[in-house]
mmCIF file of C-alpha atoms in Angstrom:
data_model
loop_
_atom_site.group_PDB
_atom_site.id
_atom_site.type_symbol
_atom_site.label_atom_id
_atom_site.label_comp_id
_atom_site.label_asym_id
_atom_site.label_seq_id
_atom_site.Cartn_x
_atom_site.Cartn_y
_atom_site.Cartn_z
ATOM 1 C CA MET A 1 7.700 17.171 -6.190
ATOM 2 C CA THR A 2 5.534 16.072 -3.277
ATOM 3 C CA LYS A 3 6.942 12.982 -1.571
ATOM 4 C CA LEU A 4 4.990 10.114 -0.047
ATOM 5 C CA ILE A 5 5.675 9.138 3.558
ATOM 6 C CA ILE A 6 4.345 5.705 4.488
ATOM 7 C CA ALA A 7 3.601 5.402 8.204
ATOM 8 C CA LEU A 8 4.745 2.050 9.583
ATOM 9 C CA ASP A 9 2.629 2.344 12.723
ATOM 10 C CA ASN A 10 1.340 -0.412 15.003
ATOM 11 C CA LEU A 11 3.442 -3.128 13.369
ATOM 12 C CA SER A 12 5.565 -5.869 14.863
ATOM 13 C CA ILE A 13 9.205 -6.115 13.798
ATOM 14 C CA ALA A 14 8.368 -9.031 11.507
ATOM 15 C CA GLU A 15 5.405 -7.196 9.958
ATOM 16 C CA ALA A 16 7.481 -4.066 9.382
ATOM 17 C CA LYS A 17 10.266 -6.039 7.686
ATOM 18 C CA GLU A 18 7.752 -7.852 5.490
ATOM 19 C CA LYS A 19 6.033 -4.671 4.323
ATOM 20 C CA ILE A 20 9.314 -2.822 3.719
ATOM 21 C CA ALA A 21 10.647 -5.691 1.606
ATOM 22 C CA GLU A 22 7.422 -5.971 -0.394
ATOM 23 C CA ILE A 23 7.245 -2.231 -1.063
ATOM 24 C CA GLU A 24 10.885 -2.000 -2.112
ATOM 25 C CA GLN A 25 10.603 -5.054 -4.337
ATOM 26 C CA HIS A 26 7.722 -3.575 -6.324
ATOM 27 C CA HIS A 27 8.700 0.098 -6.137
ATOM 28 C CA LYS A 28 12.499 -0.029 -6.297
ATOM 29 C CA ASP A 29 12.534 2.713 -8.953
ATOM 30 C CA ASN A 30 10.359 5.008 -6.830
ATOM 31 C CA MET A 31 12.209 4.870 -3.512
ATOM 32 C CA THR A 32 13.591 8.400 -3.949
ATOM 33 C CA ASN A 33 9.980 9.585 -3.641
ATOM 34 C CA ILE A 34 9.036 7.319 -0.721
ATOM 35 C CA ILE A 35 10.019 7.724 2.937
ATOM 36 C CA PHE A 36 9.112 5.357 5.765
ATOM 37 C CA LYS A 37 7.793 6.922 8.974
ATOM 38 C CA VAL A 38 8.550 5.140 12.226
ATOM 39 C CA ASN A 39 7.138 6.048 15.620
ATOM 40 C CA ASP A 40 6.266 3.247 18.036
ATOM 41 C CA LEU A 41 8.735 1.005 16.179
ATOM 42 C CA THR A 42 11.548 3.245 17.434
ATOM 43 C CA ALA A 43 10.353 2.810 21.009
ATOM 44 C CA LEU A 44 10.192 -0.942 20.452
ATOM 45 C CA VAL A 45 13.685 -1.529 19.045
ATOM 46 C CA GLY A 46 15.713 1.673 19.529
ATOM 47 C CA PHE A 47 18.131 3.240 17.044
ATOM 48 C CA GLU A 48 20.314 0.146 16.677
ATOM 49 C CA GLY A 49 17.264 -2.038 16.204
ATOM 50 C CA LEU A 50 16.055 0.280 13.451
ATOM 51 C CA PHE A 51 19.390 -0.132 11.703
ATOM 52 C CA SER A 52 19.026 -3.909 11.729
ATOM 53 C CA ILE A 53 15.601 -3.523 10.117
ATOM 54 C CA PHE A 54 16.601 -0.949 7.494
ATOM 55 C CA GLN A 55 20.287 -1.690 6.854
ATOM 56 C CA ASN A 56 19.575 -3.282 3.463
ATOM 57 C CA SER A 57 16.888 -0.773 2.535
ATOM 58 C CA LYS A 58 17.377 2.036 0.035
ATOM 59 C CA ALA A 59 14.682 4.086 1.727
ATOM 60 C CA PHE A 60 15.129 7.052 4.030
ATOM 61 C CA LEU A 61 13.308 7.383 7.327
ATOM 62 C CA MET A 62 11.188 9.895 9.156
ATOM 63 C CA LEU A 63 11.706 9.525 12.892
ATOM 64 C CA ASP A 64 8.392 10.748 14.234
ATOM 65 C CA THR A 65 9.801 11.224 17.710
ATOM 66 C CA LYS A 66 7.657 14.277 18.542
ATOM 67 C CA TYR A 67 10.233 15.469 21.054
ATOM 68 C CA HIS A 68 8.777 17.811 23.663
ATOM 69 C CA ASP A 69 11.257 18.350 26.467
ATOM 70 C CA ILE A 70 13.850 20.732 27.874
ATOM 71 C CA GLU A 71 16.719 21.739 25.579
ATOM 72 C CA ASN A 72 19.429 19.574 27.131
ATOM 73 C CA THR A 73 17.317 16.432 27.012
ATOM 74 C CA MET A 74 16.422 16.948 23.345
ATOM 75 C CA LYS A 75 20.044 17.729 22.503
ATOM 76 C CA ASN A 76 21.052 14.464 24.160
ATOM 77 C CA TYR A 77 18.549 12.629 21.952
ATOM 78 C CA LEU A 78 20.075 14.272 18.893
ATOM 79 C CA LYS A 79 23.605 13.322 19.958
ATOM 80 C CA GLN A 80 22.523 9.717 20.431
ATOM 81 C CA LEU A 81 21.008 9.705 16.952
ATOM 82 C CA ALA A 82 24.170 11.173 15.421
ATOM 83 C CA SER A 83 26.313 8.450 17.004
ATOM 84 C CA SER A 84 24.029 5.612 15.876
ATOM 85 C CA LYS A 85 24.343 3.532 12.714
ATOM 86 C CA ILE A 86 20.863 4.545 11.557
ATOM 87 C CA ALA A 87 21.783 8.259 11.389
ATOM 88 C CA SER A 88 22.711 8.213 7.687
ATOM 89 C CA LYS A 89 19.275 6.860 6.791
ATOM 90 C CA VAL A 90 17.248 9.433 8.740
ATOM 91 C CA ALA A 91 15.904 12.255 6.566
ATOM 92 C CA ILE A 92 13.331 13.800 8.921
ATOM 93 C CA LEU A 93 12.979 14.290 12.673
ATOM 94 C CA THR A 94 9.953 15.790 14.442
ATOM 95 C CA VAL A 95 9.808 17.993 17.532
ATOM 96 C CA HIS A 96 6.942 20.027 18.970
ATOM 97 C CA ALA A 97 7.013 23.725 18.055
ATOM 98 C CA SER A 98 5.733 24.481 21.542
ATOM 99 C CA VAL A 99 9.181 23.770 23.008
ATOM 100 C CA GLY A 100 9.867 27.359 21.938
ATOM 101 C CA LYS A 101 12.032 29.322 19.528
ATOM 102 C CA LYS A 102 15.230 29.122 21.566
ATOM 103 C CA ALA A 103 15.064 25.347 21.970
ATOM 104 C CA LEU A 104 14.447 24.908 18.240
ATOM 105 C CA GLN A 105 17.410 27.154 17.455
ATOM 106 C CA GLU A 106 19.609 25.106 19.785
ATOM 107 C CA LEU A 107 18.569 21.864 18.092
ATOM 108 C CA LYS A 108 19.126 23.315 14.640
ATOM 109 C CA ASN A 109 22.582 24.599 15.589
ATOM 110 C CA LEU A 110 23.559 21.274 17.151
ATOM 111 C CA LYS A 111 22.306 19.359 14.108
ATOM 112 C CA ASP A 112 24.565 21.450 11.882
ATOM 113 C CA LYS A 113 27.574 20.686 14.089
ATOM 114 C CA LEU A 114 26.930 16.958 14.177
ATOM 115 C CA ALA A 115 27.044 14.542 11.247
ATOM 116 C CA LEU A 116 23.393 15.318 10.509
ATOM 117 C CA LYS A 117 23.590 18.141 7.984
ATOM 118 C CA ASP A 118 21.138 16.466 5.606
ATOM 119 C CA LEU A 119 18.595 15.871 8.370
ATOM 120 C CA LYS A 120 15.465 18.017 8.203
ATOM 121 C CA ILE A 121 13.793 19.059 11.451
ATOM 122 C CA PHE A 122 10.033 19.575 11.310
ATOM 123 C CA ALA A 123 8.155 21.292 14.125
ATOM 124 C CA ILE A 124 4.733 19.919 14.987
ATOM 125 C CA THR A 125 1.979 22.522 15.191
ATOM 126 C CA ALA A 126 -1.553 21.315 16.007
ATOM 127 C CA LEU A 127 -2.001 17.564 15.673
ATOM 128 C CA THR A 128 -4.363 16.568 12.866
ATOM 129 C CA SER A 129 -6.441 14.683 15.438
ATOM 130 C CA LEU A 130 -7.516 18.086 16.832
ATOM 131 C CA ASP A 131 -10.351 20.263 15.513
ATOM 132 C CA ASP A 132 -11.290 23.859 16.338
ATOM 133 C CA GLU A 133 -13.048 22.865 19.544
ATOM 134 C CA ASP A 134 -9.942 21.023 20.729
ATOM 135 C CA THR A 135 -7.470 23.783 19.874
ATOM 136 C CA ILE A 136 -9.661 26.458 21.471
ATOM 137 C CA GLU A 137 -9.675 24.412 24.667
ATOM 138 C CA LEU A 138 -5.908 23.813 24.518
ATOM 139 C CA TYR A 139 -4.565 27.044 23.018
ATOM 140 C CA GLY A 140 -7.438 29.532 23.097
ATOM 141 C CA LYS A 141 -7.451 29.734 19.275
ATOM 142 C CA ASP A 142 -9.059 27.875 16.392
ATOM 143 C CA ALA A 143 -6.966 25.348 14.476
ATOM 144 C CA LYS A 144 -5.740 27.717 11.750
ATOM 145 C CA GLU A 145 -4.747 30.424 14.222
ATOM 146 C CA THR A 146 -3.018 27.839 16.401
ATOM 147 C CA VAL A 147 -1.076 26.421 13.455
ATOM 148 C CA LEU A 148 -0.049 29.895 12.305
ATOM 149 C CA SER A 149 1.131 30.881 15.780
ATOM 150 C CA LEU A 150 3.176 27.712 16.270
ATOM 151 C CA ALA A 151 4.520 27.885 12.709
ATOM 152 C CA ASN A 152 5.776 31.387 13.451
ATOM 153 C CA ILE A 153 7.760 29.990 16.388
ATOM 154 C CA ALA A 154 9.135 27.234 14.157
ATOM 155 C CA TYR A 155 10.095 29.686 11.420
ATOM 156 C CA LYS A 156 11.912 31.947 13.872
ATOM 157 C CA GLY A 157 13.563 28.870 15.351
ATOM 158 C CA GLY A 158 15.186 28.126 12.001
ATOM 159 C CA VAL A 159 13.873 24.616 11.449
ATOM 160 C CA ASP A 160 13.098 23.297 7.980
ATOM 161 C CA GLY A 161 9.323 23.290 8.175
ATOM 162 C CA VAL A 162 6.218 22.285 10.072
ATOM 163 C CA VAL A 163 3.875 19.371 10.488
ATOM 164 C CA CYS A 164 0.337 20.621 9.903
ATOM 165 C CA SER A 165 -2.793 19.511 8.100
ATOM 166 C CA ALA A 166 -3.067 20.015 4.352
ATOM 167 C CA GLN A 167 -5.861 22.475 5.133
ATOM 168 C CA GLU A 168 -3.235 24.905 6.488
ATOM 169 C CA SER A 169 -0.415 24.140 4.053
ATOM 170 C CA GLN A 170 -1.309 26.879 1.578
ATOM 171 C CA MET A 171 -1.554 29.443 4.380
ATOM 172 C CA ILE A 172 1.895 28.448 5.664
ATOM 173 C CA LYS A 173 3.406 28.863 2.199
ATOM 174 C CA GLN A 174 1.770 32.256 1.728
ATOM 175 C CA VAL A 175 2.995 33.586 5.074
ATOM 176 C CA PHE A 176 6.467 32.058 5.338
ATOM 177 C CA GLY A 177 7.419 31.345 1.718
ATOM 178 C CA GLN A 178 7.788 28.298 -0.492
ATOM 179 C CA ASN A 179 11.077 27.206 1.078
ATOM 180 C CA PHE A 180 9.433 26.661 4.465
ATOM 181 C CA LEU A 181 8.324 23.066 4.075
ATOM 182 C CA THR A 182 5.004 21.496 5.038
ATOM 183 C CA LEU A 183 4.561 17.873 6.036
ATOM 184 C CA THR A 184 0.921 16.866 6.180
ATOM 185 C CA PRO A 185 -0.563 13.787 7.896
ATOM 186 C CA GLY A 186 -4.238 12.866 7.724
ATOM 187 C CA ILE A 187 -4.198 12.214 3.980
ATOM 188 C CA ARG A 188 -7.036 10.043 2.759
ATOM 189 C CA PHE A 189 -8.709 8.915 -0.437
ATOM 190 C CA GLU A 190 -11.999 10.699 -0.981
ATOM 191 C CA ASN A 191 -14.261 7.991 0.448
ATOM 192 C CA ASP A 192 -11.979 6.792 3.253
ATOM 193 C CA GLU A 193 -13.027 6.917 6.875
ATOM 194 C CA LYS A 194 -11.348 9.637 8.939
ATOM 195 C CA GLY A 195 -10.512 7.316 11.799
ATOM 196 C CA ASP A 196 -9.000 9.319 14.666
ATOM 197 C CA GLN A 197 -8.007 12.167 12.344
ATOM 198 C CA LYS A 198 -10.161 15.302 12.200
ATOM 199 C CA ARG A 199 -8.373 17.741 9.862
ATOM 200 C CA VAL A 200 -8.000 15.489 6.831
ATOM 201 C CA ALA A 201 -7.511 16.078 3.106
ATOM 202 C CA THR A 202 -7.300 14.147 -0.137
ATOM 203 C CA ILE A 203 -4.029 13.632 -1.985
ATOM 204 C CA GLU A 204 -5.149 16.067 -4.672
ATOM 205 C CA ASP A 205 -6.033 18.789 -2.168
ATOM 206 C CA ALA A 206 -2.718 18.358 -0.361
ATOM 207 C CA ILE A 207 -0.736 18.761 -3.578
ATOM 208 C CA GLN A 208 -2.771 21.777 -4.677
ATOM 209 C CA ASN A 209 -2.229 23.367 -1.268
ATOM 210 C CA GLY A 210 1.526 22.969 -1.617
ATOM 211 C CA SER A 211 2.277 20.082 0.738
ATOM 212 C CA ASP A 212 5.882 18.977 0.302
ATOM 213 C CA TYR A 213 5.307 15.646 2.049
ATOM 214 C CA ILE A 214 2.091 13.684 2.538
ATOM 215 C CA VAL A 215 1.744 10.991 5.202
ATOM 216 C CA MET A 216 -0.423 7.942 4.640
ATOM 217 C CA GLY A 217 -0.565 4.909 6.895
ATOM 218 C CA ARG A 218 -3.784 2.974 7.296
ATOM 219 C CA PRO A 219 -5.193 3.786 3.814
ATOM 220 C CA ILE A 220 -2.117 2.018 2.413
ATOM 221 C CA LEU A 221 -1.239 -0.653 4.979
ATOM 222 C CA ASN A 222 -4.850 -1.776 5.483
ATOM 223 C CA SER A 223 -5.606 -1.847 1.773
ATOM 224 C CA LEU A 224 -6.431 -5.169 0.141
ATOM 225 C CA ASP A 225 -3.806 -4.277 -2.478
ATOM 226 C CA MET A 226 -1.022 -2.373 -0.714
ATOM 227 C CA ILE A 227 1.292 -2.204 -3.725
ATOM 228 C CA GLY A 228 -1.511 -1.140 -6.048
ATOM 229 C CA THR A 229 -2.570 1.555 -3.604
ATOM 230 C CA ILE A 230 0.963 2.963 -3.434
ATOM 231 C CA THR A 231 1.078 2.961 -7.232
ATOM 232 C CA LYS A 232 -2.222 4.848 -7.289
ATOM 233 C CA VAL A 233 -0.889 7.510 -4.894
ATOM 234 C CA LEU A 234 2.343 7.968 -6.848
ATOM 235 C CA ASN A 235 0.413 8.186 -10.120
ATOM 236 C CA ILE A 236 -1.786 10.953 -8.696
ATOM 237 C CA ILE A 237 1.309 12.889 -7.625
ATOM 238 C CA HIS A 238 3.064 12.406 -10.959
ATOM 239 C CA LYS A 239 -0.058 13.395 -12.890
ATOM 240 C CA TYR A 240 -0.211 16.784 -11.195
ATOM 241 C CA TYR A 241 3.406 17.554 -11.981
ATOM 242 C CA GLU A 242 3.285 16.217 -15.535
ATOM 243 C CA LEU A 243 0.265 18.412 -16.242
ATOM 244 C CA GLY A 244 2.197 21.389 -14.966
ATOM 245 C CA ALA A 245 -0.251 21.961 -12.141
ATOM 246 C CA MET A 246 2.670 22.260 -9.755
ATOM 247 C CA LYS A 247 6.227 23.478 -10.135
#
């Protein structure tokens, strides 16, 4: 079943704690289908600070670190994570596919040796803030071709899946198989503004295209009824599976 990742972006420590507590209070029975994504919060408080925020939480985390460095530096990051208290709560880690196949293989092998066997590594392809014009300028290919090329590197590197837009999720599944996971940001309700995202999709389209994880931040956190909005998203997901639209 598609899981919901809630992006806790651009929040203070106090705001993050407040939203986490409110979400868990009202959705305690759904926390197996909800993951919290942290990005700038990690830079603000570090691994130990994250543990102090999430130590009483039942939720798992996506560390949206977007590592893009030489192998040894990224391996050092992974070792630091493995030795931290927050490690057991981290379900997903992101790294750019453009670090190359060998670097991804090294990270995957190190992860398996450390106490991180349940951690999933996702390789970022083309950011959802990029459109065809952007990817042609950066990579010499349109967005779909860029995603496919970078996904091929990720697949050969042995990581668990890729971060891409829901517009490419079906293509990824067709080329690399159902077990190669897709994590798709830029998910919006039909009438939402795109904001800084360019390759966006609705929840329904993402599920139909085979997205294993959907990321939503502002459409949830900026909603007048955050809890009701989360309920709405989960109901849409459950409806598709109950109707047998998805396996």
